[in-house]
PDB file of C-alpha atoms and ligand atoms in Angstrom:
ATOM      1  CA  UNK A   1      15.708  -7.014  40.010  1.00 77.00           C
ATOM      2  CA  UNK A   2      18.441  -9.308  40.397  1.00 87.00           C
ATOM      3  CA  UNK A   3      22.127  -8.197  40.434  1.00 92.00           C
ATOM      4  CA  UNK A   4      25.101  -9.744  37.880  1.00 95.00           C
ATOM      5  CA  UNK A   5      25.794 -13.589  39.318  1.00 94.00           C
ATOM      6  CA  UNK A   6      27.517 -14.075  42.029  1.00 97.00           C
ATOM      7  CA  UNK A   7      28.824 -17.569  41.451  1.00 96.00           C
ATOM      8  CA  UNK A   8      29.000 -20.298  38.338  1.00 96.00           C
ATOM      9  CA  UNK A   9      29.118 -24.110  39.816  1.00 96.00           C
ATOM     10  CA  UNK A  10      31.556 -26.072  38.039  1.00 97.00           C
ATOM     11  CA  UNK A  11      29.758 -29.416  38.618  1.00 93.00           C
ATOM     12  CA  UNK A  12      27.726 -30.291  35.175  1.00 93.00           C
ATOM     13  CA  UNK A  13      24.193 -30.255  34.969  1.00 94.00           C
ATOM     14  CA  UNK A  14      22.632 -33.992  34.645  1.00 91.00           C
ATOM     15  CA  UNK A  15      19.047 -33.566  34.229  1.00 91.00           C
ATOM     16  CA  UNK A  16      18.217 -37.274  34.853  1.00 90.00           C
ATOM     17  CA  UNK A  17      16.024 -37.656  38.153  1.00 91.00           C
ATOM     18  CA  UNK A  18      17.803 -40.010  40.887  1.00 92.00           C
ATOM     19  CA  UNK A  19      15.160 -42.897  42.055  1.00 94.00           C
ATOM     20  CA  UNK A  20      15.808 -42.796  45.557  1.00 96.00           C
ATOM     21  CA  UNK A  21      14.894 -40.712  48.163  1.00 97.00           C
ATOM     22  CA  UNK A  22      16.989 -40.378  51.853  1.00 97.00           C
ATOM     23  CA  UNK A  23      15.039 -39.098  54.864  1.00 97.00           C
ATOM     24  CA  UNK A  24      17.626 -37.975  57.526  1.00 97.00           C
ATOM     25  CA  UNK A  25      18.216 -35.557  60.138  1.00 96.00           C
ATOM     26  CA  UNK A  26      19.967 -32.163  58.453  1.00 95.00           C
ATOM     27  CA  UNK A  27      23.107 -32.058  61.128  1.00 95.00           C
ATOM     28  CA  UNK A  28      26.040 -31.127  59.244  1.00 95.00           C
ATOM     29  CA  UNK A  29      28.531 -33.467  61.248  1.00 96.00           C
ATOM     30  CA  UNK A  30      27.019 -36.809  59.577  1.00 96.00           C
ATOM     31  CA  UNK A  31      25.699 -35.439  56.006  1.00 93.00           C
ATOM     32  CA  UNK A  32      29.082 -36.162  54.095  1.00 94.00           C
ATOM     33  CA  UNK A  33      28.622 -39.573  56.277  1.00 97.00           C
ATOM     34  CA  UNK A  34      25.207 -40.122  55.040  1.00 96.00           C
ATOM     35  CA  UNK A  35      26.386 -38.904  51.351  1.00 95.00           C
ATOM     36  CA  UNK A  36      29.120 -41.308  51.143  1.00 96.00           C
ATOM     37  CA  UNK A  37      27.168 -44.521  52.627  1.00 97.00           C
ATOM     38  CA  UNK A  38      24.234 -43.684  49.924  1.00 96.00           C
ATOM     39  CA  UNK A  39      27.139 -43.661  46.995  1.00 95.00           C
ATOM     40  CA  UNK A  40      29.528 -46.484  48.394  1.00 96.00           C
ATOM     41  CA  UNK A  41      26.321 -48.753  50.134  1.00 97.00           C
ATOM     42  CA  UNK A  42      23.314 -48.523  48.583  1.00 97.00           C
ATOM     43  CA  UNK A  43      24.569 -47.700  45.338  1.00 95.00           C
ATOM     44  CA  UNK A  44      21.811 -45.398  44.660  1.00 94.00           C
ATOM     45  CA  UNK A  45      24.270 -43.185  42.647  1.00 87.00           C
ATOM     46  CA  UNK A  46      26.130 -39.468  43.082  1.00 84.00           C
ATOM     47  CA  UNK A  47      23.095 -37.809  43.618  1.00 87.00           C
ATOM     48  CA  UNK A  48      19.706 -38.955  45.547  1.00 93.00           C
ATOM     49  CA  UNK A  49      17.003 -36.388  46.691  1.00 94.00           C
ATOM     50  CA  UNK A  50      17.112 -35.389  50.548  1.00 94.00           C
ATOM     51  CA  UNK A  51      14.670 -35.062  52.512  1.00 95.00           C
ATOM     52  CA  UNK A  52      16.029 -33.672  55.318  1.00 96.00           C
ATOM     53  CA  UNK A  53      14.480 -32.285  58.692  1.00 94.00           C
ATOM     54  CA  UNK A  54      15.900 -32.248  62.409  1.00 94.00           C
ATOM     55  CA  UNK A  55      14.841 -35.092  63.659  1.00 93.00           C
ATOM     56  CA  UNK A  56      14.935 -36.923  60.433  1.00 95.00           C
ATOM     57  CA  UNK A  57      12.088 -39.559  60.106  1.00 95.00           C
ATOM     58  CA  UNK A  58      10.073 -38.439  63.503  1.00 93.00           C
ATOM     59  CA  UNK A  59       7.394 -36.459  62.150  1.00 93.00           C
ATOM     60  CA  UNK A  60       6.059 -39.522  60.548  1.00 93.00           C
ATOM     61  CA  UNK A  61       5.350 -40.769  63.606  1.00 93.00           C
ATOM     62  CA  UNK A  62       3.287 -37.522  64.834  1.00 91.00           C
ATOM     63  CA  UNK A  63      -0.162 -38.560  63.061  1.00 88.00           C
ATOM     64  CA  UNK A  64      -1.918 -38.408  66.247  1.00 88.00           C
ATOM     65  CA  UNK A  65       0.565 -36.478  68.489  1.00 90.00           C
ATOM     66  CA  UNK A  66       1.154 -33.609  66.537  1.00 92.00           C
ATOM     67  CA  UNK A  67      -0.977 -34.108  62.534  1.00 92.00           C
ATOM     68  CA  UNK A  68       0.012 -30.839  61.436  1.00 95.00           C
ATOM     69  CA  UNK A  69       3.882 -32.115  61.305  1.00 93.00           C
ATOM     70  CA  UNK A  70       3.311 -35.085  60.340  1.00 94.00           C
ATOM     71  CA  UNK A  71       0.695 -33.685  57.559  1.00 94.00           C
ATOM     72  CA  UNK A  72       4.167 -31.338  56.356  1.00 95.00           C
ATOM     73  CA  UNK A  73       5.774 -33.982  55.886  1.00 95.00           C
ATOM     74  CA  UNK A  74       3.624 -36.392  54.246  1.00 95.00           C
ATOM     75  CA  UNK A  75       2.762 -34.038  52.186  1.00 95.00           C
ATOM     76  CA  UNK A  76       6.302 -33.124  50.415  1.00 95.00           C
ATOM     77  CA  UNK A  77       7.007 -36.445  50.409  1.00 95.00           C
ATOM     78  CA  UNK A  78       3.663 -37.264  48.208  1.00 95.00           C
ATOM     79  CA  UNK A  79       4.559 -34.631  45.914  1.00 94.00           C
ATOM     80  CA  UNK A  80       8.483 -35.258  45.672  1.00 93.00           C
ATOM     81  CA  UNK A  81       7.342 -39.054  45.057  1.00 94.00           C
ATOM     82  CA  UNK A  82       5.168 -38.243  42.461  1.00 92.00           C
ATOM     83  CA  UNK A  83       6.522 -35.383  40.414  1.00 91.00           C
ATOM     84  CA  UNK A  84       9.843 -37.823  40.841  1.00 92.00           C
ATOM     85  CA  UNK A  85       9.284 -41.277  40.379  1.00 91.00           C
ATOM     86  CA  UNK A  86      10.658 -42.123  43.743  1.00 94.00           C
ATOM     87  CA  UNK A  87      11.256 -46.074  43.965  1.00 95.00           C
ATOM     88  CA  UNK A  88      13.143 -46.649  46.944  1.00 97.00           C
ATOM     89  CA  UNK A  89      12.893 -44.422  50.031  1.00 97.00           C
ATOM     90  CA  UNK A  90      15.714 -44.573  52.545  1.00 98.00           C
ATOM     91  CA  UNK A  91      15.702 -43.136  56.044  1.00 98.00           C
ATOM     92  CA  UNK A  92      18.545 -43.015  58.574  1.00 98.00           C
ATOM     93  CA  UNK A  93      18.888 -41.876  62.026  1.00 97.00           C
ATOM     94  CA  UNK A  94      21.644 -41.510  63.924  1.00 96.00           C
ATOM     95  CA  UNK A  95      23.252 -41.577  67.472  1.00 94.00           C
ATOM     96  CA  UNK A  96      23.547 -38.530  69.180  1.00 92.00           C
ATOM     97  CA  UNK A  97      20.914 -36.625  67.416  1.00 93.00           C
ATOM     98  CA  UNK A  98      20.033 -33.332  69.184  1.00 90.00           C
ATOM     99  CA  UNK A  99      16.248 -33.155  68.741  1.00 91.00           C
ATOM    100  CA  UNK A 100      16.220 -36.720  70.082  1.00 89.00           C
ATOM    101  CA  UNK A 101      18.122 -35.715  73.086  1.00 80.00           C
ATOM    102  CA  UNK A 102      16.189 -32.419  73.452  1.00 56.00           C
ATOM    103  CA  UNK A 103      13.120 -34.661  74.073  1.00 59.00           C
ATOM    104  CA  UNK A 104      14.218 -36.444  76.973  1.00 58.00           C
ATOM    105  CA  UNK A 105      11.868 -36.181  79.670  1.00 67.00           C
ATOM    106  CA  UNK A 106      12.558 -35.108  82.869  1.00 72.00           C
ATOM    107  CA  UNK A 107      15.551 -36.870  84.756  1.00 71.00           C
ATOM    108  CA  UNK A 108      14.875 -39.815  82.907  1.00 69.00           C
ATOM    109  CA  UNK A 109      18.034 -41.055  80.906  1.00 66.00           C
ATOM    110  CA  UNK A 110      15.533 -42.771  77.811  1.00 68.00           C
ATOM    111  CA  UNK A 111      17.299 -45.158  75.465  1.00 72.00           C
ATOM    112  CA  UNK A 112      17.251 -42.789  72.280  1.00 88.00           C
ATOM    113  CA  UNK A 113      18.758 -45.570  70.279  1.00 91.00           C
ATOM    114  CA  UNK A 114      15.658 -47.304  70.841  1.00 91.00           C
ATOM    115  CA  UNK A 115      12.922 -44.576  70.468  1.00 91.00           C
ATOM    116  CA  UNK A 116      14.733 -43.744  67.459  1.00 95.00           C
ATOM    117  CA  UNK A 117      14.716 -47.547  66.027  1.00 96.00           C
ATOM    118  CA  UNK A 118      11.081 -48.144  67.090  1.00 95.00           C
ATOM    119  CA  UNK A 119      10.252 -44.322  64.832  1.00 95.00           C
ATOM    120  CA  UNK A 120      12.055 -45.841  62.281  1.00 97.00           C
ATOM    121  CA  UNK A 121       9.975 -49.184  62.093  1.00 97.00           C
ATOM    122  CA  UNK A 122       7.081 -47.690  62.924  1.00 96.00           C
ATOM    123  CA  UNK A 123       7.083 -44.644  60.057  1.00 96.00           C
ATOM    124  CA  UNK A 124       8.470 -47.701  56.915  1.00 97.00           C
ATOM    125  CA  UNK A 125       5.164 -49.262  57.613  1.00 96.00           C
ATOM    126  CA  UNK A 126       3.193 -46.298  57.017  1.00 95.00           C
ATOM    127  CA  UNK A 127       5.054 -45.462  54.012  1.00 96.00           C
ATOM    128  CA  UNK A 128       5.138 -49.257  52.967  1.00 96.00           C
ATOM    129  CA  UNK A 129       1.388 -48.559  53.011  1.00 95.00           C
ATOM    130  CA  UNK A 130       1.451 -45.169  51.656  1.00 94.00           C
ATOM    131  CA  UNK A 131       3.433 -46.095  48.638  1.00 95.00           C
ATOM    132  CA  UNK A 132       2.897 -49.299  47.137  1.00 93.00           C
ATOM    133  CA  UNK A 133       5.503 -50.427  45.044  1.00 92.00           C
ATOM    134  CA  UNK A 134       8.523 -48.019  46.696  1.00 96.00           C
ATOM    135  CA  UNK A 135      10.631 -50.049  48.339  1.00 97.00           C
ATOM    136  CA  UNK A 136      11.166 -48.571  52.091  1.00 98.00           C
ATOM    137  CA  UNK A 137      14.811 -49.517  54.441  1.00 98.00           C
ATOM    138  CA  UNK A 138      15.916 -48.384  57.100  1.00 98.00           C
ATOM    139  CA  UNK A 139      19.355 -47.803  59.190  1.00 98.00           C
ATOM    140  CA  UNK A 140      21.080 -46.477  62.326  1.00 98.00           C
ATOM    141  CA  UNK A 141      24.225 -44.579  61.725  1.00 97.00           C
ATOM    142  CA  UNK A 142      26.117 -44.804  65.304  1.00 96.00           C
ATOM    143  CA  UNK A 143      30.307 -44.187  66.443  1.00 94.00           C
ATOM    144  CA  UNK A 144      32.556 -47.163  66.555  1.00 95.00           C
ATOM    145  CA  UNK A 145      33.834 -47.831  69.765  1.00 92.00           C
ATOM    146  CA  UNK A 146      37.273 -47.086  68.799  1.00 91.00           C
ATOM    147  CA  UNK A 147      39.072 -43.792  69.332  1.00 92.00           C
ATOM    148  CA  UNK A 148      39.183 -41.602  66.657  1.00 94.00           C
ATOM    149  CA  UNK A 149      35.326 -42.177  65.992  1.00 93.00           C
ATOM    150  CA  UNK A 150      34.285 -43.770  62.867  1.00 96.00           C
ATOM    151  CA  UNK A 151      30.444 -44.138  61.661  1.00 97.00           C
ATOM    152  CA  UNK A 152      29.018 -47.277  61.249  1.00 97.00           C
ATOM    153  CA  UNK A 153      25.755 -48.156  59.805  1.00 98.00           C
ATOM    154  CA  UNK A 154      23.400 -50.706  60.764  1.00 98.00           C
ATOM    155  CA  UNK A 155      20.238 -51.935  58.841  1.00 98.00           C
ATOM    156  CA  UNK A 156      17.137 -52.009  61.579  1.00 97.00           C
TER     157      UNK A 156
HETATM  158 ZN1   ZN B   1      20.019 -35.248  64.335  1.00 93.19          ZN
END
């Protein structure tokens, strides 16, 4: 049995389902980031579903590698774009990303920017083909160069 509530939100309920979808990575540091360039950029209004996973985007990329991640994934995303009426699907990576950097191999310094561009590319034309009719884009959120560090997104 469940105790008296803890906690009332004070935000109104709005029952109306938002019709776009981000895929990102879940670090904390770059969420508001990724919030505000969803509501100020793409205009896709206060509130769009999240899919969020370390990593962001990745597993799509892991048919062959690894199909029970990527089968997770494609999976939730079927159903949220279903039950939801998902038309546009968003996903951003960004710099700095620690399950990119945990994958480096060896003493190898890899480009991450780049693996993480190609995953990007390479995952919006599987869901291109997965979902016809949802329009799919993609971005790079990455620090300015300037001191304090801003975010900046690029489209890739
Ligand atoms: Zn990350």
């Amino acid at each position: 049995m469940a105790g008296p509530p803890v906690y009332e939100s004070t935000l109104p309920w709005d029952p109306e389902r938002p019709d776009t979808t981000i895929i990102t990575c879940v670090d904390g540091r770059w969420y508001h980031h990724f919030q505000e360039f969803a509501r100020e950029y793409l205009k896709a209004g206060h509130r769009t579903d999240f899919v969020a996973v370390p990593g962001g985007i990745e597993p799509m990329t892991l048919f062959d590698l690894v199909p029970k991640d990527f089968n997770f994934f494609k999976r939730r995303l079927e159903a949220l774009i279903e039950s939801h009426g998902t038309s546009r699907i968003v996903a951003i990576a960004h710099q700095d990303c620690a399950w990119y950097k945990d994958r480096k191999i060896g003493p190898f310094t890899i480009d991450m920017r780049e693996r993480q561009i190609k995953d990007l590319r390479q995952s919006a034309a599987r869901l291109r083909e997965m979902f016809r009719g949802v329009t799919v884009e993609t971005y790079f959120a990455r620090f300015s160069a300037d001191e304090p560090k801003r975010v900046i997104f690029e489209q890739v």
